[in-house]
Amino acid sequence: MASLTVPAEVPSVAEDCEQLRSAFKDLLKELDRELTHDFEKLVLIWTLDPSERDAYLAKEATKRWTKSNFVLVEIACTRSPKELVLAREAYHARNKKSLEEDVAYHTTGDHRKLLVPLVSSYRYGGDEVDLRLAKAESKVLHEKISDKAYSDDEVIRILATRSKAQLNATLNHYKDEYGEDILKQLEDEDEFVALLRATIKGLVYPEHYFVEVLRDAINRRGTEEDHLSRVIATRAEVDLKTIANEYQKRDSIPLGRAITKDTGGDYENMLVALLGQEEE
């Protein structure tokens, strides 16, 4: 029968915790290198703390540009100001360089002009708004977007610095004053315009943004497992119930049922478990 040996010098609780933490991080690094299947990738994302998870996802995005720009917009725009700061700190500790540095290095032109200030932002997180400012800046946005000056400095300044509450007031005034939702005027096929749309949705209508990501992941030929895993894992303890309700309103099918139709095995079981629904 196995026996336990007590070391001559018993480590303190703090030392034990630090050793366990170090060992767990080493394990996650090994998993990061070795995991290839959808289930294991989902497990990896889920086991990380939220800030570490965002740092991991952001780093993965910098390896695969173009469509991965949307992952950076998602992290920058759907997280709270404090959550984004923590993600930047985790990225810095994990990669020995800043998120802003990597984004600036790997992007060019209008994409860099938008993405660097978005990931660098530290917005006011409260509910107070300035209605006169909302009126003034809705006019600026309308003028620039009507002229198709999508990457104008003022457009990016407003989207990258104003609080979510202030932007919501600005966009409400935009619709009231000009008779059309700003997103209706951002329907060009251009990829940068698509990034602007994702930025606005992530900041002001996050549940609608995530529903679109899920619909695109599930409904396209060959499910986009990376996108599906990311949304389910990152929103499971935040607002996934709300997102699931919005999904059902949009597609007239429960999200859990849509997932079980397009996935299988342990991967399906874990997605459904995170969603908090029994398989139907």
mmCIF file of C-alpha atoms in Angstrom:
data_model
loop_
_atom_site.group_PDB
_atom_site.id
_atom_site.type_symbol
_atom_site.label_atom_id
_atom_site.label_comp_id
_atom_site.label_asym_id
_atom_site.label_seq_id
_atom_site.Cartn_x
_atom_site.Cartn_y
_atom_site.Cartn_z
ATOM 1 C CA MET A 1 0.000 0.000 0.000
ATOM 2 C CA ALA A 2 1.361 3.425 -0.948
ATOM 3 C CA SER A 3 2.449 5.756 1.841
ATOM 4 C CA LEU A 4 2.941 9.495 2.053
ATOM 5 C CA THR A 5 6.242 11.073 2.952
ATOM 6 C CA VAL A 6 6.179 14.443 4.670
ATOM 7 C CA PRO A 7 9.109 16.657 3.590
ATOM 8 C CA ALA A 8 11.530 17.842 6.252
ATOM 9 C CA GLU A 9 10.486 21.426 5.623
ATOM 10 C CA VAL A 10 6.781 21.706 4.961
ATOM 11 C CA PRO A 11 6.127 24.447 2.362
ATOM 12 C CA SER A 12 3.760 27.245 3.242
ATOM 13 C CA VAL A 13 0.265 27.386 1.802
ATOM 14 C CA ALA A 14 1.357 30.287 -0.395
ATOM 15 C CA GLU A 15 4.304 28.274 -1.739
ATOM 16 C CA ASP A 16 2.049 25.276 -2.419
ATOM 17 C CA CYS A 17 -0.420 27.485 -4.295
ATOM 18 C CA GLU A 18 2.329 29.035 -6.361
ATOM 19 C CA GLN A 19 3.765 25.605 -7.267
ATOM 20 C CA LEU A 20 0.316 24.335 -8.261
ATOM 21 C CA ARG A 21 -0.321 27.488 -10.270
ATOM 22 C CA SER A 22 3.021 27.099 -12.059
ATOM 23 C CA ALA A 23 2.382 23.429 -12.792
ATOM 24 C CA PHE A 24 -1.097 24.172 -14.105
ATOM 25 C CA LYS A 25 0.254 26.903 -16.401
ATOM 26 C CA ASP A 26 2.888 24.472 -17.712
ATOM 27 C CA LEU A 27 0.128 21.947 -18.360
ATOM 28 C CA LEU A 28 -1.920 24.529 -20.257
ATOM 29 C CA LYS A 29 1.116 25.426 -22.364
ATOM 30 C CA GLU A 30 1.537 21.752 -23.260
ATOM 31 C CA LEU A 31 -2.147 21.494 -24.095
ATOM 32 C CA ASP A 32 -1.838 24.623 -26.213
ATOM 33 C CA ARG A 33 0.815 22.873 -28.326
ATOM 34 C CA GLU A 34 -0.768 19.450 -28.476
ATOM 35 C CA LEU A 35 -4.537 19.874 -28.752
ATOM 36 C CA THR A 36 -5.982 19.611 -32.217
ATOM 37 C CA HIS A 37 -9.556 18.393 -31.898
ATOM 38 C CA ASP A 38 -12.562 20.604 -31.342
ATOM 39 C CA PHE A 39 -13.410 19.119 -27.948
ATOM 40 C CA GLU A 40 -9.919 19.565 -26.545
ATOM 41 C CA LYS A 41 -9.739 23.119 -27.864
ATOM 42 C CA LEU A 42 -13.032 23.908 -26.156
ATOM 43 C CA VAL A 43 -11.726 22.417 -22.901
ATOM 44 C CA LEU A 44 -8.558 24.493 -23.167
ATOM 45 C CA ILE A 45 -10.468 27.738 -23.673
ATOM 46 C CA TRP A 46 -12.913 26.930 -20.891
ATOM 47 C CA THR A 47 -10.233 26.112 -18.294
ATOM 48 C CA LEU A 48 -8.553 29.508 -18.603
ATOM 49 C CA ASP A 49 -9.512 32.505 -16.467
ATOM 50 C CA PRO A 50 -11.423 35.105 -18.528
ATOM 51 C CA SER A 51 -8.458 37.457 -18.914
ATOM 52 C CA GLU A 52 -6.086 34.588 -19.796
ATOM 53 C CA ARG A 53 -8.699 33.277 -22.215
ATOM 54 C CA ASP A 54 -8.950 36.624 -23.987
ATOM 55 C CA ALA A 55 -5.158 36.876 -24.123
ATOM 56 C CA TYR A 56 -4.993 33.403 -25.678
ATOM 57 C CA LEU A 57 -7.718 34.182 -28.220
ATOM 58 C CA ALA A 58 -6.103 37.500 -29.129
ATOM 59 C CA LYS A 59 -2.745 35.822 -29.706
ATOM 60 C CA GLU A 60 -4.368 33.182 -31.892
ATOM 61 C CA ALA A 61 -6.011 35.988 -33.860
ATOM 62 C CA THR A 62 -2.646 37.625 -34.541
ATOM 63 C CA LYS A 63 -1.510 34.382 -36.184
ATOM 64 C CA ARG A 64 -4.365 34.335 -38.690
ATOM 65 C CA TRP A 65 -5.222 37.800 -39.911
ATOM 66 C CA THR A 66 -8.114 39.053 -42.055
ATOM 67 C CA LYS A 67 -11.147 37.283 -40.562
ATOM 68 C CA SER A 68 -9.359 37.036 -37.230
ATOM 69 C CA ASN A 69 -9.528 40.828 -37.015
ATOM 70 C CA PHE A 70 -13.124 40.276 -35.933
ATOM 71 C CA VAL A 71 -11.952 38.343 -32.861
ATOM 72 C CA LEU A 72 -9.930 41.385 -31.800
ATOM 73 C CA VAL A 73 -12.936 43.649 -32.341
ATOM 74 C CA GLU A 74 -15.019 41.214 -30.288
ATOM 75 C CA ILE A 75 -12.610 41.282 -27.349
ATOM 76 C CA ALA A 76 -12.168 45.058 -27.510
ATOM 77 C CA CYS A 77 -15.859 45.899 -27.833
ATOM 78 C CA THR A 78 -17.897 43.305 -25.937
ATOM 79 C CA ARG A 79 -15.819 43.274 -22.743
ATOM 80 C CA SER A 80 -16.148 45.838 -19.978
ATOM 81 C CA PRO A 81 -13.390 48.465 -19.695
ATOM 82 C CA LYS A 82 -11.887 46.608 -16.716
ATOM 83 C CA GLU A 83 -12.049 43.249 -18.490
ATOM 84 C CA LEU A 84 -10.189 44.684 -21.469
ATOM 85 C CA VAL A 85 -7.470 46.087 -19.199
ATOM 86 C CA LEU A 86 -7.074 42.677 -17.537
ATOM 87 C CA ALA A 87 -6.893 40.989 -20.949
ATOM 88 C CA ARG A 88 -4.126 43.378 -22.002
ATOM 89 C CA GLU A 89 -2.221 42.685 -18.784
ATOM 90 C CA ALA A 90 -2.577 38.918 -19.287
ATOM 91 C CA TYR A 91 -1.441 39.239 -22.904
ATOM 92 C CA HIS A 92 1.611 41.197 -21.796
ATOM 93 C CA ALA A 93 2.526 38.612 -19.147
ATOM 94 C CA ARG A 94 1.884 35.676 -21.470
ATOM 95 C CA ASN A 95 3.687 36.976 -24.562
ATOM 96 C CA LYS A 96 6.265 39.404 -23.143
ATOM 97 C CA LYS A 97 4.928 42.178 -25.354
ATOM 98 C CA SER A 98 1.796 44.252 -25.524
ATOM 99 C CA LEU A 99 -1.372 43.481 -27.422
ATOM 100 C CA GLU A 100 -1.207 46.954 -28.974
ATOM 101 C CA GLU A 101 2.320 46.223 -30.204
ATOM 102 C CA ASP A 102 1.296 42.984 -31.918
ATOM 103 C CA VAL A 103 -1.842 44.474 -33.449
ATOM 104 C CA ALA A 104 0.103 47.446 -34.808
ATOM 105 C CA TYR A 105 2.824 45.166 -36.205
ATOM 106 C CA HIS A 106 0.492 42.731 -37.941
ATOM 107 C CA THR A 107 -1.973 45.198 -39.491
ATOM 108 C CA THR A 108 -1.764 48.028 -41.992
ATOM 109 C CA GLY A 109 -3.800 50.944 -43.290
ATOM 110 C CA ASP A 110 -7.379 51.436 -42.128
ATOM 111 C CA HIS A 111 -7.404 48.152 -40.213
ATOM 112 C CA ARG A 112 -4.494 49.303 -38.050
ATOM 113 C CA LYS A 113 -6.075 52.747 -37.707
ATOM 114 C CA LEU A 114 -9.208 51.192 -36.180
ATOM 115 C CA LEU A 115 -7.880 48.181 -34.302
ATOM 116 C CA VAL A 116 -5.017 49.766 -32.352
ATOM 117 C CA PRO A 117 -7.177 52.394 -30.601
ATOM 118 C CA LEU A 118 -9.921 49.816 -29.999
ATOM 119 C CA VAL A 119 -7.650 47.368 -28.174
ATOM 120 C CA SER A 120 -5.933 50.282 -26.364
ATOM 121 C CA SER A 121 -9.159 51.844 -25.142
ATOM 122 C CA TYR A 122 -10.152 52.431 -21.527
ATOM 123 C CA ARG A 123 -13.701 53.768 -21.755
ATOM 124 C CA TYR A 124 -15.830 55.259 -19.016
ATOM 125 C CA GLY A 125 -17.987 52.371 -17.812
ATOM 126 C CA GLY A 126 -20.869 54.240 -16.214
ATOM 127 C CA ASP A 127 -24.360 55.158 -17.405
ATOM 128 C CA GLU A 128 -24.114 58.959 -17.522
ATOM 129 C CA VAL A 129 -24.515 60.508 -20.976
ATOM 130 C CA ASP A 130 -24.251 63.972 -22.494
ATOM 131 C CA LEU A 131 -27.223 64.440 -24.822
ATOM 132 C CA ARG A 132 -25.794 67.580 -26.442
ATOM 133 C CA LEU A 133 -22.635 65.657 -27.247
ATOM 134 C CA ALA A 134 -24.728 62.774 -28.597
ATOM 135 C CA LYS A 135 -26.507 65.178 -30.959
ATOM 136 C CA ALA A 136 -23.241 66.761 -32.133
ATOM 137 C CA GLU A 137 -21.451 63.475 -32.698
ATOM 138 C CA SER A 138 -24.405 61.839 -34.435
ATOM 139 C CA LYS A 139 -24.168 64.695 -36.958
ATOM 140 C CA VAL A 140 -20.448 64.047 -37.434
ATOM 141 C CA LEU A 141 -21.051 60.343 -37.979
ATOM 142 C CA HIS A 142 -23.857 60.997 -40.446
ATOM 143 C CA GLU A 143 -21.767 63.412 -42.504
ATOM 144 C CA LYS A 144 -18.751 61.103 -42.667
ATOM 145 C CA ILE A 145 -20.700 57.943 -43.411
ATOM 146 C CA SER A 146 -22.843 59.681 -46.039
ATOM 147 C CA ASP A 147 -19.584 60.693 -47.733
ATOM 148 C CA LYS A 148 -18.302 57.111 -47.345
ATOM 149 C CA ALA A 149 -15.397 58.473 -45.280
ATOM 150 C CA TYR A 150 -15.554 55.351 -43.130
ATOM 151 C CA SER A 151 -11.991 55.584 -41.816
ATOM 152 C CA ASP A 152 -12.114 59.301 -41.013
ATOM 153 C CA ASP A 153 -10.289 60.213 -37.812
ATOM 154 C CA GLU A 154 -13.485 61.503 -36.202
ATOM 155 C CA VAL A 155 -15.406 58.291 -36.875
ATOM 156 C CA ILE A 156 -12.660 56.225 -35.280
ATOM 157 C CA ARG A 157 -12.227 58.655 -32.380
ATOM 158 C CA ILE A 158 -15.909 58.439 -31.482
ATOM 159 C CA LEU A 159 -16.099 54.651 -31.750
ATOM 160 C CA ALA A 160 -12.801 54.032 -29.949
ATOM 161 C CA THR A 161 -13.179 56.397 -26.997
ATOM 162 C CA ARG A 162 -16.809 57.054 -26.072
ATOM 163 C CA SER A 163 -18.511 55.005 -23.389
ATOM 164 C CA LYS A 164 -21.031 52.388 -24.438
ATOM 165 C CA ALA A 165 -23.835 54.409 -22.858
ATOM 166 C CA GLN A 166 -22.734 57.549 -24.705
ATOM 167 C CA LEU A 167 -22.497 55.690 -28.012
ATOM 168 C CA ASN A 168 -25.959 54.248 -27.481
ATOM 169 C CA ALA A 169 -27.339 57.767 -26.963
ATOM 170 C CA THR A 170 -25.485 58.998 -30.052
ATOM 171 C CA LEU A 171 -26.797 56.189 -32.250
ATOM 172 C CA ASN A 172 -30.348 56.616 -30.938
ATOM 173 C CA HIS A 173 -30.183 60.296 -31.871
ATOM 174 C CA TYR A 174 -28.729 59.321 -35.249
ATOM 175 C CA LYS A 175 -31.749 57.123 -35.983
ATOM 176 C CA ASP A 176 -34.263 59.688 -34.696
ATOM 177 C CA GLU A 177 -32.699 62.598 -36.568
ATOM 178 C CA TYR A 178 -31.858 60.918 -39.881
ATOM 179 C CA GLY A 179 -34.563 58.261 -40.034
ATOM 180 C CA GLU A 180 -32.274 55.277 -40.444
ATOM 181 C CA ASP A 181 -30.184 53.023 -38.247
ATOM 182 C CA ILE A 182 -26.477 53.664 -38.763
ATOM 183 C CA LEU A 183 -25.942 49.971 -39.519
ATOM 184 C CA LYS A 184 -28.200 50.281 -42.565
ATOM 185 C CA GLN A 185 -25.710 52.757 -43.985
ATOM 186 C CA LEU A 186 -22.826 50.382 -43.385
ATOM 187 C CA GLU A 187 -23.807 47.595 -45.741
ATOM 188 C CA ASP A 188 -20.967 47.833 -48.266
ATOM 189 C CA GLU A 189 -19.177 44.560 -48.964
ATOM 190 C CA ASP A 190 -15.851 46.167 -48.045
ATOM 191 C CA GLU A 191 -14.069 44.292 -45.233
ATOM 192 C CA PHE A 192 -13.244 47.468 -43.325
ATOM 193 C CA VAL A 193 -16.915 48.475 -43.333
ATOM 194 C CA ALA A 194 -17.737 45.019 -41.991
ATOM 195 C CA LEU A 195 -15.267 45.679 -39.157
ATOM 196 C CA LEU A 196 -17.030 48.968 -38.407
ATOM 197 C CA ARG A 197 -20.364 47.160 -38.269
ATOM 198 C CA ALA A 198 -18.905 44.565 -35.893
ATOM 199 C CA THR A 199 -17.441 47.365 -33.753
ATOM 200 C CA ILE A 200 -20.799 49.117 -33.396
ATOM 201 C CA LYS A 201 -22.704 45.897 -32.746
ATOM 202 C CA GLY A 202 -20.164 44.708 -30.202
ATOM 203 C CA LEU A 203 -20.297 47.989 -28.317
ATOM 204 C CA VAL A 204 -24.021 48.709 -28.399
ATOM 205 C CA TYR A 205 -25.812 45.469 -29.349
ATOM 206 C CA PRO A 206 -23.527 42.672 -28.062
ATOM 207 C CA GLU A 207 -26.219 39.983 -27.928
ATOM 208 C CA HIS A 208 -27.104 40.653 -31.578
ATOM 209 C CA TYR A 209 -23.422 40.541 -32.476
ATOM 210 C CA PHE A 210 -22.981 37.124 -30.852
ATOM 211 C CA VAL A 211 -26.147 35.775 -32.471
ATOM 212 C CA GLU A 212 -24.719 36.695 -35.871
ATOM 213 C CA VAL A 213 -21.441 34.952 -35.074
ATOM 214 C CA LEU A 214 -23.321 31.824 -33.954
ATOM 215 C CA ARG A 215 -25.623 31.815 -36.979
ATOM 216 C CA ASP A 216 -22.670 32.155 -39.308
ATOM 217 C CA ALA A 217 -20.775 29.401 -37.484
ATOM 218 C CA ILE A 218 -23.693 26.942 -37.414
ATOM 219 C CA ASN A 219 -25.492 27.629 -40.680
ATOM 220 C CA ARG A 220 -22.594 27.672 -43.099
ATOM 221 C CA ARG A 221 -21.599 24.454 -44.870
ATOM 222 C CA GLY A 222 -19.235 22.836 -42.396
ATOM 223 C CA THR A 223 -19.658 24.323 -38.945
ATOM 224 C CA GLU A 224 -17.037 26.908 -37.903
ATOM 225 C CA GLU A 225 -16.123 25.166 -34.657
ATOM 226 C CA ASP A 226 -13.578 27.789 -33.562
ATOM 227 C CA HIS A 227 -16.214 30.550 -33.620
ATOM 228 C CA LEU A 228 -18.848 28.340 -31.984
ATOM 229 C CA SER A 229 -16.462 27.270 -29.211
ATOM 230 C CA ARG A 230 -15.286 30.824 -28.600
ATOM 231 C CA VAL A 231 -18.758 32.290 -28.137
ATOM 232 C CA ILE A 232 -20.088 29.460 -25.972
ATOM 233 C CA ALA A 233 -16.981 29.332 -23.743
ATOM 234 C CA THR A 234 -16.540 33.079 -23.289
ATOM 235 C CA ARG A 235 -20.219 33.938 -22.712
ATOM 236 C CA ALA A 236 -21.300 30.870 -20.686
ATOM 237 C CA GLU A 237 -21.091 32.695 -17.360
ATOM 238 C CA VAL A 238 -21.938 36.131 -18.724
ATOM 239 C CA ASP A 239 -24.947 36.457 -21.007
ATOM 240 C CA LEU A 240 -25.297 33.164 -22.886
ATOM 241 C CA LYS A 241 -28.922 32.707 -21.799
ATOM 242 C CA THR A 242 -29.805 36.079 -23.308
ATOM 243 C CA ILE A 243 -27.888 35.247 -26.477
ATOM 244 C CA ALA A 244 -29.687 31.893 -26.719
ATOM 245 C CA ASN A 245 -33.068 33.624 -26.376
ATOM 246 C CA GLU A 246 -32.139 36.105 -29.108
ATOM 247 C CA TYR A 247 -30.962 33.237 -31.314
ATOM 248 C CA GLN A 248 -34.299 31.459 -30.955
ATOM 249 C CA LYS A 249 -36.181 34.661 -31.789
ATOM 250 C CA ARG A 250 -34.073 35.073 -34.922
ATOM 251 C CA ASP A 251 -34.020 31.473 -36.215
ATOM 252 C CA SER A 252 -37.132 29.982 -34.541
ATOM 253 C CA ILE A 253 -35.044 27.093 -33.209
ATOM 254 C CA PRO A 254 -33.457 26.690 -29.763
ATOM 255 C CA LEU A 255 -29.709 27.225 -29.823
ATOM 256 C CA GLY A 256 -29.167 23.885 -28.086
ATOM 257 C CA ARG A 257 -31.045 22.059 -30.834
ATOM 258 C CA ALA A 258 -29.102 23.898 -33.541
ATOM 259 C CA ILE A 259 -25.847 22.872 -31.863
ATOM 260 C CA THR A 260 -26.817 19.199 -31.546
ATOM 261 C CA LYS A 261 -27.770 19.079 -35.223
ATOM 262 C CA ASP A 262 -24.304 20.184 -36.345
ATOM 263 C CA THR A 263 -21.947 18.704 -33.736
ATOM 264 C CA GLY A 264 -21.412 15.365 -32.043
ATOM 265 C CA GLY A 265 -19.699 13.363 -29.320
ATOM 266 C CA ASP A 266 -17.952 14.921 -26.351
ATOM 267 C CA TYR A 267 -17.734 18.239 -28.174
ATOM 268 C CA GLU A 268 -21.519 18.433 -28.502
ATOM 269 C CA ASN A 269 -22.046 17.329 -24.901
ATOM 270 C CA MET A 270 -19.782 20.013 -23.504
ATOM 271 C CA LEU A 271 -21.292 22.766 -25.643
ATOM 272 C CA VAL A 272 -24.771 21.790 -24.479
ATOM 273 C CA ALA A 273 -23.591 21.577 -20.873
ATOM 274 C CA LEU A 274 -22.110 25.066 -21.048
ATOM 275 C CA LEU A 275 -25.300 26.304 -22.610
ATOM 276 C CA GLY A 276 -27.165 24.844 -19.644
ATOM 277 C CA GLN A 277 -29.680 22.918 -21.714
ATOM 278 C CA GLU A 278 -30.509 19.283 -21.998
ATOM 279 C CA GLU A 279 -30.157 17.846 -25.458
ATOM 280 C CA GLU A 280 -33.531 17.937 -27.162
#
